Coordinates of C-alpha atoms and ligand atoms in Angstrom, one line a residue:
M1 CA 24.6 -17.7 36.9
T2 CA 26.4 -14.8 34.6
I3 CA 25.0 -14.8 31.3
D4 CA 27.7 -14.0 28.6
V5 CA 26.8 -11.2 26.5
H6 CA 28.5 -9.5 23.3
F7 CA 28.4 -5.7 23.8
Y8 CA 29.3 -3.1 21.4
D9 CA 29.2 0.7 21.1
P10 CA 27.3 1.3 17.7
S11 CA 29.7 3.9 16.9
D12 CA 32.3 1.0 16.8
H13 CA 32.0 -2.1 14.6
H14 CA 29.5 -4.7 15.8
G15 CA 32.1 -7.3 15.6
L16 CA 29.5 -9.7 13.9
A17 CA 29.0 -11.0 10.5
H18 CA 26.4 -8.4 9.8
D19 CA 24.9 -5.5 11.4
P20 CA 22.3 -7.3 14.0
F21 CA 20.3 -3.9 14.6
K22 CA 17.3 -4.8 12.3
A23 CA 17.4 -8.4 13.2
I24 CA 17.0 -7.6 17.1
L25 CA 14.2 -5.1 16.1
A26 CA 12.1 -7.8 14.5
P27 CA 9.6 -8.8 13.2
R28 CA 8.3 -5.5 12.1
V29 CA 5.0 -4.5 10.4
I30 CA 5.6 -3.0 7.0
G31 CA 4.1 0.4 6.1
W32 CA 3.4 -0.1 2.6
I33 CA 2.7 3.6 2.0
S34 CA 0.7 5.0 -1.0
T35 CA 0.7 8.6 -1.8
C36 CA 0.4 11.3 -4.7
N37 CA 1.8 14.4 -5.6
A38 CA 0.3 17.8 -5.9
Q39 CA -0.2 16.9 -9.6
G40 CA -2.0 13.6 -8.9
Q41 CA 0.8 11.2 -9.7
A42 CA 0.6 8.0 -7.6
N43 CA 3.2 6.5 -5.7
L44 CA 3.6 3.4 -3.5
A45 CA 6.5 2.1 -1.5
P46 CA 7.3 -0.3 1.4
Y47 CA 8.8 1.3 4.8
S48 CA 9.6 -1.3 7.6
F49 CA 10.5 1.6 10.1
F50 CA 7.0 1.7 10.9
G51 CA 4.7 1.8 14.0
A52 CA 1.5 2.6 15.5
F53 CA 1.6 5.3 18.4
S54 CA -2.0 6.1 19.7
S55 CA -5.3 4.2 19.4
N56 CA -7.4 7.3 20.3
P57 CA -6.9 9.1 18.3
K58 CA -5.2 6.5 16.0
I59 CA -1.9 7.6 14.9
I60 CA 0.7 5.9 12.9
G61 CA 4.1 6.6 11.7
F62 CA 7.0 5.8 9.6
S63 CA 10.8 6.8 8.9
S64 CA 12.2 7.3 5.6
E65 CA 16.0 7.0 5.6
G66 CA 16.8 9.7 3.1
Y67 CA 14.0 12.2 1.4
K68 CA 12.4 10.0 -0.8
D69 CA 9.3 10.3 -3.2
T70 CA 7.0 9.2 -0.4
M71 CA 8.1 11.8 2.0
R72 CA 8.2 14.6 -0.5
N73 CA 4.3 13.6 -1.7
I74 CA 3.2 13.7 2.0
E75 CA 5.1 17.1 2.6
E76 CA 3.3 18.4 -0.6
T77 CA -0.4 16.9 0.1
G78 CA -0.6 16.4 3.9
E79 CA -2.0 13.0 3.1
F80 CA -0.9 9.2 3.1
T81 CA -2.6 5.7 3.1
W82 CA -1.1 2.3 4.9
N83 CA -1.8 -0.7 3.2
L84 CA -1.5 -4.1 4.9
T85 CA 1.2 -6.2 3.1
S86 CA -0.2 -9.8 2.8
R87 CA 1.7 -13.1 1.9
A88 CA -0.2 -13.0 -1.4
L89 CA 1.2 -9.3 -2.0
A90 CA 4.7 -9.9 -1.2
D91 CA 6.1 -10.0 -4.6
A92 CA 4.1 -6.8 -5.5
M93 CA 5.2 -5.1 -2.4
N94 CA 9.0 -5.9 -3.3
R95 CA 8.5 -4.7 -6.9
S96 CA 7.1 -1.5 -5.5
A97 CA 10.4 -0.8 -3.7
A98 CA 12.3 -0.3 -7.0
P99 CA 14.2 2.9 -7.1
V100 CA 12.4 4.4 -9.8
T101 CA 11.7 8.2 -10.8
P102 CA 8.8 9.9 -9.4
N103 CA 7.0 9.8 -12.6
V104 CA 6.9 6.0 -12.4
N105 CA 3.4 4.8 -10.7
E106 CA 4.5 1.7 -8.5
F107 CA 0.9 0.6 -8.7
E108 CA 1.4 -0.1 -12.4
L109 CA 4.7 -1.4 -12.0
A110 CA 3.7 -3.9 -9.5
G111 CA 0.4 -5.0 -11.2
L112 CA -1.9 -3.7 -8.4
T113 CA -5.2 -2.1 -8.5
Q114 CA -5.2 1.7 -7.7
V115 CA -8.5 2.5 -5.8
P116 CA -9.3 6.0 -5.1
G117 CA -9.2 7.3 -1.4
R118 CA -12.3 8.3 0.4
H119 CA -11.1 11.2 2.7
V120 CA -7.4 11.5 1.1
K121 CA -6.3 11.9 -2.4
A122 CA -3.7 9.0 -1.9
P123 CA -5.1 5.9 -3.5
R124 CA -5.0 2.6 -1.8
V125 CA -3.9 -1.0 -3.0
G126 CA -7.3 -2.6 -3.8
E127 CA -6.1 -6.1 -3.3
S128 CA -4.7 -5.5 0.1
P129 CA -6.8 -6.9 3.1
A130 CA -6.9 -3.6 5.0
A131 CA -5.8 -0.1 4.6
L132 CA -5.6 3.2 6.7
E133 CA -6.2 6.7 5.2
C134 CA -4.2 9.1 7.1
K135 CA -3.9 13.1 7.4
L136 CA -0.2 14.4 8.0
L137 CA 0.2 15.5 11.8
K138 CA 3.9 16.2 11.7
I139 CA 6.9 15.5 9.8
L140 CA 10.0 15.2 12.0
R141 CA 13.7 15.4 10.9
L142 CA 15.6 13.6 13.3
E143 CA 18.9 14.8 15.1
A144 CA 21.4 12.7 16.7
L145 CA 22.9 12.8 20.1
D146 CA 25.9 15.1 19.1
G147 CA 23.5 17.4 17.6
H148 CA 24.0 16.8 13.9
T149 CA 20.8 16.8 11.5
T150 CA 20.3 13.4 10.3
H151 CA 18.9 12.3 6.7
N152 CA 15.8 10.7 8.5
W153 CA 12.4 11.9 8.5
I154 CA 9.3 10.6 10.4
A155 CA 5.9 11.1 9.1
F156 CA 3.0 11.0 11.7
G157 CA -0.3 10.7 10.4
Q158 CA -3.9 10.5 12.1
V159 CA -6.2 7.8 10.7
V160 CA -9.2 9.4 9.0
G161 CA -10.6 6.3 7.1
V162 CA -10.3 2.6 7.7
H163 CA -11.0 0.1 4.7
I164 CA -11.3 -3.8 5.5
R165 CA -12.0 -6.2 2.7
R166 CA -15.2 -8.0 3.6
D167 CA -13.9 -11.2 3.0
F168 CA -11.4 -10.8 5.7
I169 CA -14.2 -9.9 8.3
H170 CA -15.3 -13.2 10.2
N171 CA -17.7 -13.2 13.1
G172 CA -17.3 -9.5 13.4
L173 CA -13.7 -9.5 13.6
F174 CA -10.8 -8.7 11.3
D175 CA -9.4 -12.2 10.4
L176 CA -5.5 -11.6 10.9
K177 CA -4.6 -15.1 10.1
A178 CA -6.5 -15.3 6.9
A179 CA -5.1 -12.0 6.1
Q180 CA -1.5 -13.3 6.3
P181 CA 0.6 -10.2 6.9
I182 CA 4.2 -10.5 6.1
L183 CA 6.7 -8.9 8.7
R184 CA 10.2 -7.8 8.1
A185 CA 12.6 -9.9 10.1
G186 CA 16.3 -10.9 10.3
Y187 CA 18.8 -9.9 7.7
R188 CA 18.5 -8.8 4.1
G189 CA 15.8 -10.3 2.3
D190 CA 14.3 -12.1 5.5
Y191 CA 10.5 -12.1 6.0
A192 CA 8.2 -13.6 8.5
T193 CA 4.4 -14.5 8.5
L194 CA 2.4 -14.9 11.7
G195 CA 3.5 -18.1 13.7
E196 CA 1.8 -19.3 16.8
M197 CA -0.5 -17.0 18.4
F198 CA -1.5 -17.1 22.1
E199 CA -3.8 -15.3 24.5
M200 CA -2.8 -13.5 27.7
I201 CA -5.1 -11.1 29.6
R202 CA -3.4 -8.0 31.2
P203 CA -3.6 -7.9 35.0
D204 CA -5.7 -4.7 35.1
A205 CA -8.2 -6.2 32.6
Ligands
FMN1 C1 10.5 -4.4 3.1 C2 11.2 -3.2 2.8 C3 11.2 -2.3 3.8 C4 11.7 -1.1 3.7 N1 11.8 -0.1 4.5 C5 12.4 1.1 4.5 C6 12.4 2.0 5.5 O1 11.8 1.7 6.8 N2 12.9 3.3 5.2 C7 13.5 3.5 4.0 O2 13.8 4.8 3.9 N3 13.3 2.6 3.1 C8 12.7 1.6 3.3 N4 12.8 0.7 2.3 C9 13.4 1.0 0.9 C10 12.2 1.9 0.0 O3 11.0 1.0 -0.2 C11 12.7 2.2 -1.2 O4 13.7 3.2 -1.1 C12 11.8 2.8 -2.3 O5 12.3 3.2 -3.5 C13 11.3 4.2 -1.9 O6 10.4 4.7 -2.7 P1 9.8 6.3 -2.8 O7 11.1 7.0 -3.3 O8 8.7 6.2 -3.8 O9 9.3 6.6 -1.5 C14 12.3 -0.7 2.2 C15 12.2 -1.7 1.2 C16 11.7 -2.9 1.5 C17 11.6 -3.9 0.3

């Protein structure tokens, strides 16, 4: 049986109604990143080009399309914190994405509680079910195949502190269903919550 496939070279037009790239690579965990600058001014913004890359040591990272306040703060201080974006915090997360000047504190803009970090100066979102304090390992500016330097930066950080709200710990487990993370999915303005979960044990387990 031949399965009919739409193929395109990304340097050409995709030939569809909208660019499908972000819809194919979905759903994505949102990196809701809090930082502060060298003067202690707090900043908060969502980044959905986000991932976990190592569990021992725990390393996470996210990419910025353009050199934004978050990346500048991380370069200045060497620290950032990831905050879990729950369904209850969706509107606040969206408000924190506003393109405001560096002197605007998005915690205040979004009506969120700014809680001081334990091991980093970056504050965390007090309402968030979980947060990961990170120290910067590396900032990488991406280069394309043709060798040109892009306007995309990736920050990799090692987790140095883990916060979990006790009301989301049940029977010794982080209750992901109760936390209700929201995920970036599909096209502009599309989000998802956790759907059906199922268990499958690895062959080597
Ligand atoms: C759900 C969501 C995901 C986003 N993901 C990214 C991303 O992966 N990379 C990026 O550069 N901007 C992303 N943005 C846009 C930034 O949040 C926005 O440019 C923000 O103003 C940056 O803030 P900052 O300058 O304080 O860092 C996203 C926005 C939303 C609402």
